């Protein structure tokens, strides 16, 4: 495909992204979809896909198609009119097991499943189901480091691990690493934080928090253009801590109840009439010279 054809497809995609689904402008910038979609700098725009909470290996009444929803999401991502620059899985790749052999078998099967993705640039974060039982040892064997950072087209990405410690903490060593990592960045650089658990106290009694997340947020507050994307709670949720927006992702296995809506957070029942209700994945787009960040949700099925 020629460069001109690629640019035309990207512009067409950006136009389509302005219709149908809800799009939210984050604190990184205030630009919204223009009437032409692509704006003045389409050649430098990019987007990536976030998938979360696949829980490969789950078997139970909350999803009668437990081995089918991940392949369906992969097929949908492969069918996008423009390939994302990269794909990120924000944790709970596999269902929790205390059997170390089964844990590695599930991770191997999950890795085989995602091998069907056409885009080969894939980033992984652990969830507590993947890492809390062995402090992330098996995860590192299959997917690499549990926390890291990278830069992509003017945006600095930070992946944090708040699950390998079974208490749901980042730990002093990782917080020190975060501070040093950001010290090397200009204050005006757009920052996207990827994590599994929410960094703020969403519902602490359900484990929907990070015990020392306030320390990380204190560091991040010094940067004016930060957006956080996370998983764990199996539903869309938007929250602000100061100027920092936090967006939760839906799951690919089963939805969970709204925060504080009941005494517990058991999976919502499978609805045979609407079998994939509440399941989905998201596109995240960085647009224009200001690198405004926008997100768009997709359903499964």
CSV table of C-alpha atoms in Angstrom, one decimal:
chain,number,residue,atom,x,y,z
A,1,UNK,CA,0.0,0.0,0.0
A,2,UNK,CA,1.3,3.5,-0.9
A,3,UNK,CA,1.9,6.2,1.7
A,4,UNK,CA,-1.0,8.2,0.1
A,5,UNK,CA,-3.3,5.2,0.4
A,6,UNK,CA,-2.3,4.7,4.1
A,7,UNK,CA,-2.9,8.3,4.9
A,8,UNK,CA,-6.3,8.2,3.2
A,9,UNK,CA,-7.3,5.1,5.2
A,10,UNK,CA,-6.1,6.7,8.4
A,11,UNK,CA,-8.1,9.9,7.7
A,12,UNK,CA,-11.2,7.8,6.9
A,13,UNK,CA,-10.7,5.9,10.1
A,14,UNK,CA,-10.4,9.1,12.1
A,15,UNK,CA,-13.6,10.5,10.5
A,16,UNK,CA,-15.4,7.3,11.4
A,17,UNK,CA,-14.1,7.5,15.0
A,18,UNK,CA,-16.1,10.7,15.4
A,19,UNK,CA,-19.4,9.0,14.9
A,20,UNK,CA,-21.4,6.5,16.8
A,21,UNK,CA,-19.5,5.7,19.9
A,22,UNK,CA,-18.9,8.0,22.8
A,23,UNK,CA,-15.6,9.9,22.7
A,24,UNK,CA,-14.2,11.7,25.7
A,25,UNK,CA,-11.4,14.3,25.7
A,26,UNK,CA,-8.9,13.8,28.5
A,27,UNK,CA,-6.8,16.2,30.5
A,28,UNK,CA,-4.0,15.9,28.0
A,29,UNK,CA,-5.7,18.2,25.6
A,30,UNK,CA,-9.0,19.7,24.7
A,31,UNK,CA,-9.2,19.0,21.0
A,32,UNK,CA,-12.4,17.3,19.9
A,33,UNK,CA,-13.2,15.6,16.5
A,34,UNK,CA,-13.1,18.2,13.8
A,35,UNK,CA,-15.5,18.2,10.9
A,36,UNK,CA,-12.8,16.6,8.7
A,37,UNK,CA,-11.8,14.1,11.4
A,38,UNK,CA,-8.0,14.0,10.8
A,39,UNK,CA,-7.2,17.7,11.5
A,40,UNK,CA,-3.9,19.2,10.2
A,41,UNK,CA,-1.5,16.5,11.3
A,42,UNK,CA,-3.1,13.2,10.4
A,43,UNK,CA,0.3,11.9,9.3
A,44,UNK,CA,1.5,12.0,12.9
A,45,UNK,CA,-1.7,10.9,14.6
A,46,UNK,CA,-1.7,7.5,16.1
A,47,UNK,CA,-4.0,5.2,18.1
A,48,UNK,CA,-3.6,2.1,20.1
A,49,UNK,CA,-6.0,-0.6,21.4
A,50,UNK,CA,-6.6,-1.5,25.1
A,51,UNK,CA,-7.9,-4.9,26.0
A,52,UNK,CA,-8.3,-5.9,29.6
A,53,UNK,CA,-9.3,-8.7,32.0
A,54,UNK,CA,-9.5,-11.6,29.6
A,55,UNK,CA,-9.2,-14.2,32.5
A,56,UNK,CA,-8.2,-16.9,30.1
A,57,UNK,CA,-8.9,-20.2,31.9
A,58,UNK,CA,-12.1,-19.0,33.5
A,59,UNK,CA,-14.9,-21.6,33.5
A,60,UNK,CA,-18.2,-20.7,35.2
A,61,UNK,CA,-21.8,-19.5,34.8
A,62,UNK,CA,-20.9,-15.8,34.3
A,63,UNK,CA,-19.7,-16.5,30.7
A,64,UNK,CA,-21.1,-19.3,28.6
A,65,UNK,CA,-18.6,-18.4,25.9
A,66,UNK,CA,-15.5,-18.0,28.0
A,67,UNK,CA,-13.2,-19.4,25.4
A,68,UNK,CA,-14.9,-17.4,22.6
A,69,UNK,CA,-14.9,-13.7,23.7
A,70,UNK,CA,-11.2,-13.2,23.4
A,71,UNK,CA,-11.0,-14.6,19.9
A,72,UNK,CA,-14.0,-12.5,18.9
A,73,UNK,CA,-12.2,-9.3,20.2
A,74,UNK,CA,-9.1,-10.3,18.4
A,75,UNK,CA,-11.0,-10.7,15.2
A,76,UNK,CA,-12.7,-7.3,15.7
A,77,UNK,CA,-9.3,-5.6,16.2
A,78,UNK,CA,-7.9,-7.3,13.1
A,79,UNK,CA,-10.9,-6.0,11.2
A,80,UNK,CA,-10.2,-2.3,12.0
A,81,UNK,CA,-9.8,-0.3,8.8
A,82,UNK,CA,-6.4,1.0,10.0
A,83,UNK,CA,-4.1,-1.1,12.2
A,84,UNK,CA,-3.4,0.4,15.6
A,85,UNK,CA,0.2,1.4,16.3
A,86,UNK,CA,0.3,-1.1,19.2
A,87,UNK,CA,-2.0,-3.1,21.5
A,88,UNK,CA,-1.9,-3.2,25.3
A,89,UNK,CA,-3.5,-5.8,27.7
A,90,UNK,CA,-4.0,-4.2,31.1
A,91,UNK,CA,-3.9,-7.2,33.3
A,92,UNK,CA,-5.7,-10.4,34.4
A,93,UNK,CA,-4.7,-12.1,31.2
A,94,UNK,CA,-5.4,-15.4,32.9
A,95,UNK,CA,-7.7,-16.7,35.6
A,96,UNK,CA,-6.2,-17.1,39.1
A,97,UNK,CA,-4.9,-20.6,40.0
A,98,UNK,CA,-2.6,-21.7,42.8
A,99,UNK,CA,-1.3,-24.5,40.7
A,100,UNK,CA,2.0,-23.3,39.2
A,101,UNK,CA,1.8,-25.8,36.3
A,102,UNK,CA,-1.8,-24.7,35.4
A,103,UNK,CA,-0.8,-21.1,35.7
A,104,UNK,CA,1.9,-21.5,33.1
A,105,UNK,CA,-0.3,-23.6,30.8
A,106,UNK,CA,-2.9,-20.8,30.8
A,107,UNK,CA,-0.3,-18.2,30.1
A,108,UNK,CA,1.0,-20.3,27.2
A,109,UNK,CA,-2.5,-20.7,25.8
A,110,UNK,CA,-3.2,-17.0,26.2
A,111,UNK,CA,0.0,-16.1,24.4
A,112,UNK,CA,-1.0,-18.5,21.6
A,113,UNK,CA,-4.4,-16.8,21.3
A,114,UNK,CA,-3.0,-13.3,21.0
A,115,UNK,CA,-0.6,-14.6,18.4
A,116,UNK,CA,-3.5,-14.3,16.0
A,117,UNK,CA,-3.4,-10.5,16.3
A,118,UNK,CA,-2.2,-8.9,13.1
A,119,UNK,CA,-0.4,-6.2,14.9
A,120,UNK,CA,2.8,-7.6,16.4
A,121,UNK,CA,3.6,-4.7,18.8
A,122,UNK,CA,1.8,-5.9,21.9
A,123,UNK,CA,2.4,-4.7,25.5
A,124,UNK,CA,1.3,-6.7,28.5
A,125,UNK,CA,0.6,-5.7,32.1
A,126,UNK,CA,-0.1,-8.2,34.9
A,127,UNK,CA,-3.2,-8.4,37.0
A,128,UNK,CA,-3.5,-9.9,40.4
A,129,UNK,CA,-4.9,-13.1,38.8
A,130,UNK,CA,-1.6,-13.4,36.9
A,131,UNK,CA,0.9,-12.3,39.4
A,132,UNK,CA,-0.1,-12.1,43.1
A,133,UNK,CA,0.4,-15.8,43.8
A,134,UNK,CA,4.1,-15.8,42.7
A,135,UNK,CA,5.0,-12.1,42.8
A,136,UNK,CA,4.9,-12.0,39.0
A,137,UNK,CA,7.5,-14.8,38.3
A,138,UNK,CA,5.5,-16.7,35.7
A,139,UNK,CA,4.3,-13.5,34.1
A,140,UNK,CA,7.9,-12.3,33.6
A,141,UNK,CA,8.8,-15.7,32.0
A,142,UNK,CA,6.1,-15.3,29.3
A,143,UNK,CA,5.6,-11.5,28.9
A,144,UNK,CA,8.6,-9.6,30.3
A,145,UNK,CA,8.9,-7.0,32.9
A,146,UNK,CA,5.9,-6.1,35.1
A,147,UNK,CA,6.6,-2.3,35.0
A,148,UNK,CA,8.3,-0.3,32.3
A,149,UNK,CA,8.1,2.9,30.2
A,150,UNK,CA,8.4,3.8,26.5
A,151,UNK,CA,7.9,6.7,24.2
A,152,UNK,CA,5.8,6.8,21.1
A,153,UNK,CA,5.3,9.7,18.7
A,154,UNK,CA,5.6,12.4,21.4
A,155,UNK,CA,3.7,10.6,24.2
A,156,UNK,CA,5.5,9.0,27.2
A,157,UNK,CA,3.9,5.8,28.4
A,158,UNK,CA,4.3,4.4,31.9
A,159,UNK,CA,3.2,0.9,32.8
A,160,UNK,CA,2.9,0.4,36.5
A,161,UNK,CA,2.6,-2.9,38.5
A,162,UNK,CA,0.2,-2.7,41.4
A,163,UNK,CA,-0.6,-6.4,41.6
A,164,UNK,CA,2.6,-8.5,42.0
A,165,UNK,CA,2.6,-7.4,45.6
A,166,UNK,CA,-0.4,-9.3,47.0
A,167,UNK,CA,-1.3,-6.3,49.2
A,168,UNK,CA,-2.1,-4.4,46.0
A,169,UNK,CA,0.8,-1.9,46.4
A,170,UNK,CA,3.4,-0.4,44.1
A,171,UNK,CA,6.1,-0.5,46.7
A,172,UNK,CA,8.8,2.1,47.5
A,173,UNK,CA,11.2,0.8,44.9
A,174,UNK,CA,8.7,1.2,42.0
A,175,UNK,CA,7.6,4.6,43.2
A,176,UNK,CA,11.2,5.7,43.3
A,177,UNK,CA,11.6,4.3,39.8
A,178,UNK,CA,8.6,6.3,38.6
A,179,UNK,CA,9.9,9.5,40.1
A,180,UNK,CA,13.3,9.0,38.3
A,181,UNK,CA,11.6,8.0,35.1
A,182,UNK,CA,9.5,11.2,35.0
A,183,UNK,CA,12.3,13.4,36.2
A,184,UNK,CA,13.9,12.8,32.8
A,185,UNK,CA,10.9,14.2,31.0
A,186,UNK,CA,9.8,17.7,30.2
A,187,UNK,CA,6.9,18.9,32.3
A,188,UNK,CA,4.8,19.5,29.2
A,189,UNK,CA,5.2,16.0,27.7
A,190,UNK,CA,1.9,14.1,27.4
A,191,UNK,CA,2.0,11.1,29.8
A,192,UNK,CA,-0.2,8.0,29.6
A,193,UNK,CA,-0.2,5.7,32.6
A,194,UNK,CA,-1.3,2.1,32.1
A,195,UNK,CA,-2.1,0.0,35.2
A,196,UNK,CA,-4.4,-2.7,36.3
A,197,UNK,CA,-5.9,-1.6,39.6
A,198,UNK,CA,-7.1,2.0,40.0
A,199,UNK,CA,-4.5,4.3,41.5
A,200,UNK,CA,-7.2,6.0,43.6
A,201,UNK,CA,-9.6,4.7,46.2
A,202,UNK,CA,-12.6,3.7,44.1
A,203,UNK,CA,-13.9,0.9,46.3
A,204,UNK,CA,-11.2,-0.1,48.8
A,205,UNK,CA,-13.3,-2.8,50.5
A,206,UNK,CA,-13.6,-4.6,47.1
A,207,UNK,CA,-9.9,-4.2,46.4
A,208,UNK,CA,-10.6,-1.5,43.9
A,209,UNK,CA,-7.6,0.7,45.0
A,210,UNK,CA,-3.8,0.8,45.2
A,211,UNK,CA,-2.6,1.0,48.8
A,212,UNK,CA,0.1,3.5,48.0
A,213,UNK,CA,-1.4,4.9,44.9
A,214,UNK,CA,-1.6,8.3,46.5
A,215,UNK,CA,2.2,8.5,46.4
A,216,UNK,CA,2.2,7.8,42.6
A,217,UNK,CA,-0.5,10.4,42.0
A,218,UNK,CA,1.4,13.0,44.0
A,219,UNK,CA,4.3,12.5,41.6
A,220,UNK,CA,2.0,12.6,38.6
A,221,UNK,CA,0.2,15.7,39.7
A,222,UNK,CA,3.4,17.7,38.9
A,223,UNK,CA,2.8,17.0,35.2
A,224,UNK,CA,-0.1,18.9,33.6
A,225,UNK,CA,-0.9,16.4,30.8
A,226,UNK,CA,-1.5,13.0,32.4
A,227,UNK,CA,-4.2,10.4,31.6
A,228,UNK,CA,-4.6,7.0,33.3
A,229,UNK,CA,-6.1,3.9,31.7
A,230,UNK,CA,-6.7,0.8,33.9
A,231,UNK,CA,-8.7,-2.4,34.2
A,232,UNK,CA,-9.7,-4.6,37.1
A,233,UNK,CA,-13.2,-3.3,37.7
A,234,UNK,CA,-14.7,-4.8,34.5
A,235,UNK,CA,-16.7,-1.8,33.5
A,236,UNK,CA,-16.4,1.8,32.2
A,237,UNK,CA,-15.7,4.4,34.9
A,238,UNK,CA,-14.4,7.9,34.7
A,239,UNK,CA,-12.8,9.7,37.6
A,240,UNK,CA,-10.7,12.8,38.2
A,241,UNK,CA,-7.9,13.2,40.8
A,242,UNK,CA,-7.0,16.9,40.5
A,243,UNK,CA,-6.4,17.4,36.7
A,244,UNK,CA,-5.8,13.7,36.0
A,245,UNK,CA,-8.5,11.7,34.3
A,246,UNK,CA,-8.8,8.0,35.0
A,247,UNK,CA,-10.6,5.7,32.6
A,248,UNK,CA,-11.5,2.1,33.5
A,249,UNK,CA,-11.9,-0.6,30.7
A,250,UNK,CA,-14.5,-3.2,30.3
A,251,UNK,CA,-13.6,-6.8,30.6
A,252,UNK,CA,-13.6,-9.6,28.0
A,253,UNK,CA,-15.0,-12.2,30.4
A,254,UNK,CA,-17.8,-10.8,32.5
A,255,UNK,CA,-19.0,-7.5,33.9
A,256,UNK,CA,-18.9,-6.6,37.6
A,257,UNK,CA,-21.4,-4.5,39.6
A,258,UNK,CA,-21.1,-0.7,39.9
A,259,UNK,CA,-18.8,0.5,42.8
A,260,UNK,CA,-20.7,0.3,46.1
A,261,UNK,CA,-23.9,-1.0,44.6
A,262,UNK,CA,-24.1,-4.0,46.9
A,263,UNK,CA,-22.3,-5.9,49.6
A,264,UNK,CA,-20.0,-7.8,47.2
A,265,UNK,CA,-18.7,-7.6,43.7
A,266,UNK,CA,-19.7,-11.0,42.2
A,267,UNK,CA,-19.9,-11.3,38.4
A,268,UNK,CA,-23.1,-10.1,36.9
A,269,UNK,CA,-25.2,-13.1,35.6
A,270,UNK,CA,-24.8,-14.2,32.0
A,271,UNK,CA,-27.8,-13.0,29.9
A,272,UNK,CA,-28.6,-15.5,27.1
A,273,UNK,CA,-30.7,-12.8,25.4
A,274,UNK,CA,-27.8,-10.4,25.4
A,275,UNK,CA,-24.9,-12.7,25.8
A,276,UNK,CA,-22.0,-10.2,25.5
A,277,UNK,CA,-23.6,-7.3,27.4
A,278,UNK,CA,-21.1,-5.3,29.3
A,279,UNK,CA,-18.1,-6.8,27.5
A,280,UNK,CA,-15.8,-4.7,25.3
A,281,UNK,CA,-12.5,-3.1,24.4
A,282,UNK,CA,-11.3,0.4,23.5
A,283,UNK,CA,-9.4,2.5,21.1
A,284,UNK,CA,-7.3,5.3,22.4
A,285,UNK,CA,-6.2,8.0,19.9
A,286,UNK,CA,-3.5,10.7,20.1
A,287,UNK,CA,-4.3,13.6,17.8
A,288,UNK,CA,-2.6,16.7,16.6
A,289,UNK,CA,0.4,18.6,17.7
A,290,UNK,CA,-1.1,19.0,21.2
A,291,UNK,CA,-1.4,15.2,21.4
A,292,UNK,CA,-4.9,15.3,22.8
A,293,UNK,CA,-6.0,11.8,23.9
A,294,UNK,CA,-9.5,10.5,23.1
A,295,UNK,CA,-11.0,7.1,23.8
A,296,UNK,CA,-13.7,5.1,22.1
A,297,UNK,CA,-15.4,2.0,23.4
A,298,UNK,CA,-16.4,-1.1,21.4
A,299,UNK,CA,-18.7,-4.0,22.4
A,300,UNK,CA,-18.0,-7.7,21.8
A,301,UNK,CA,-20.3,-9.8,19.7
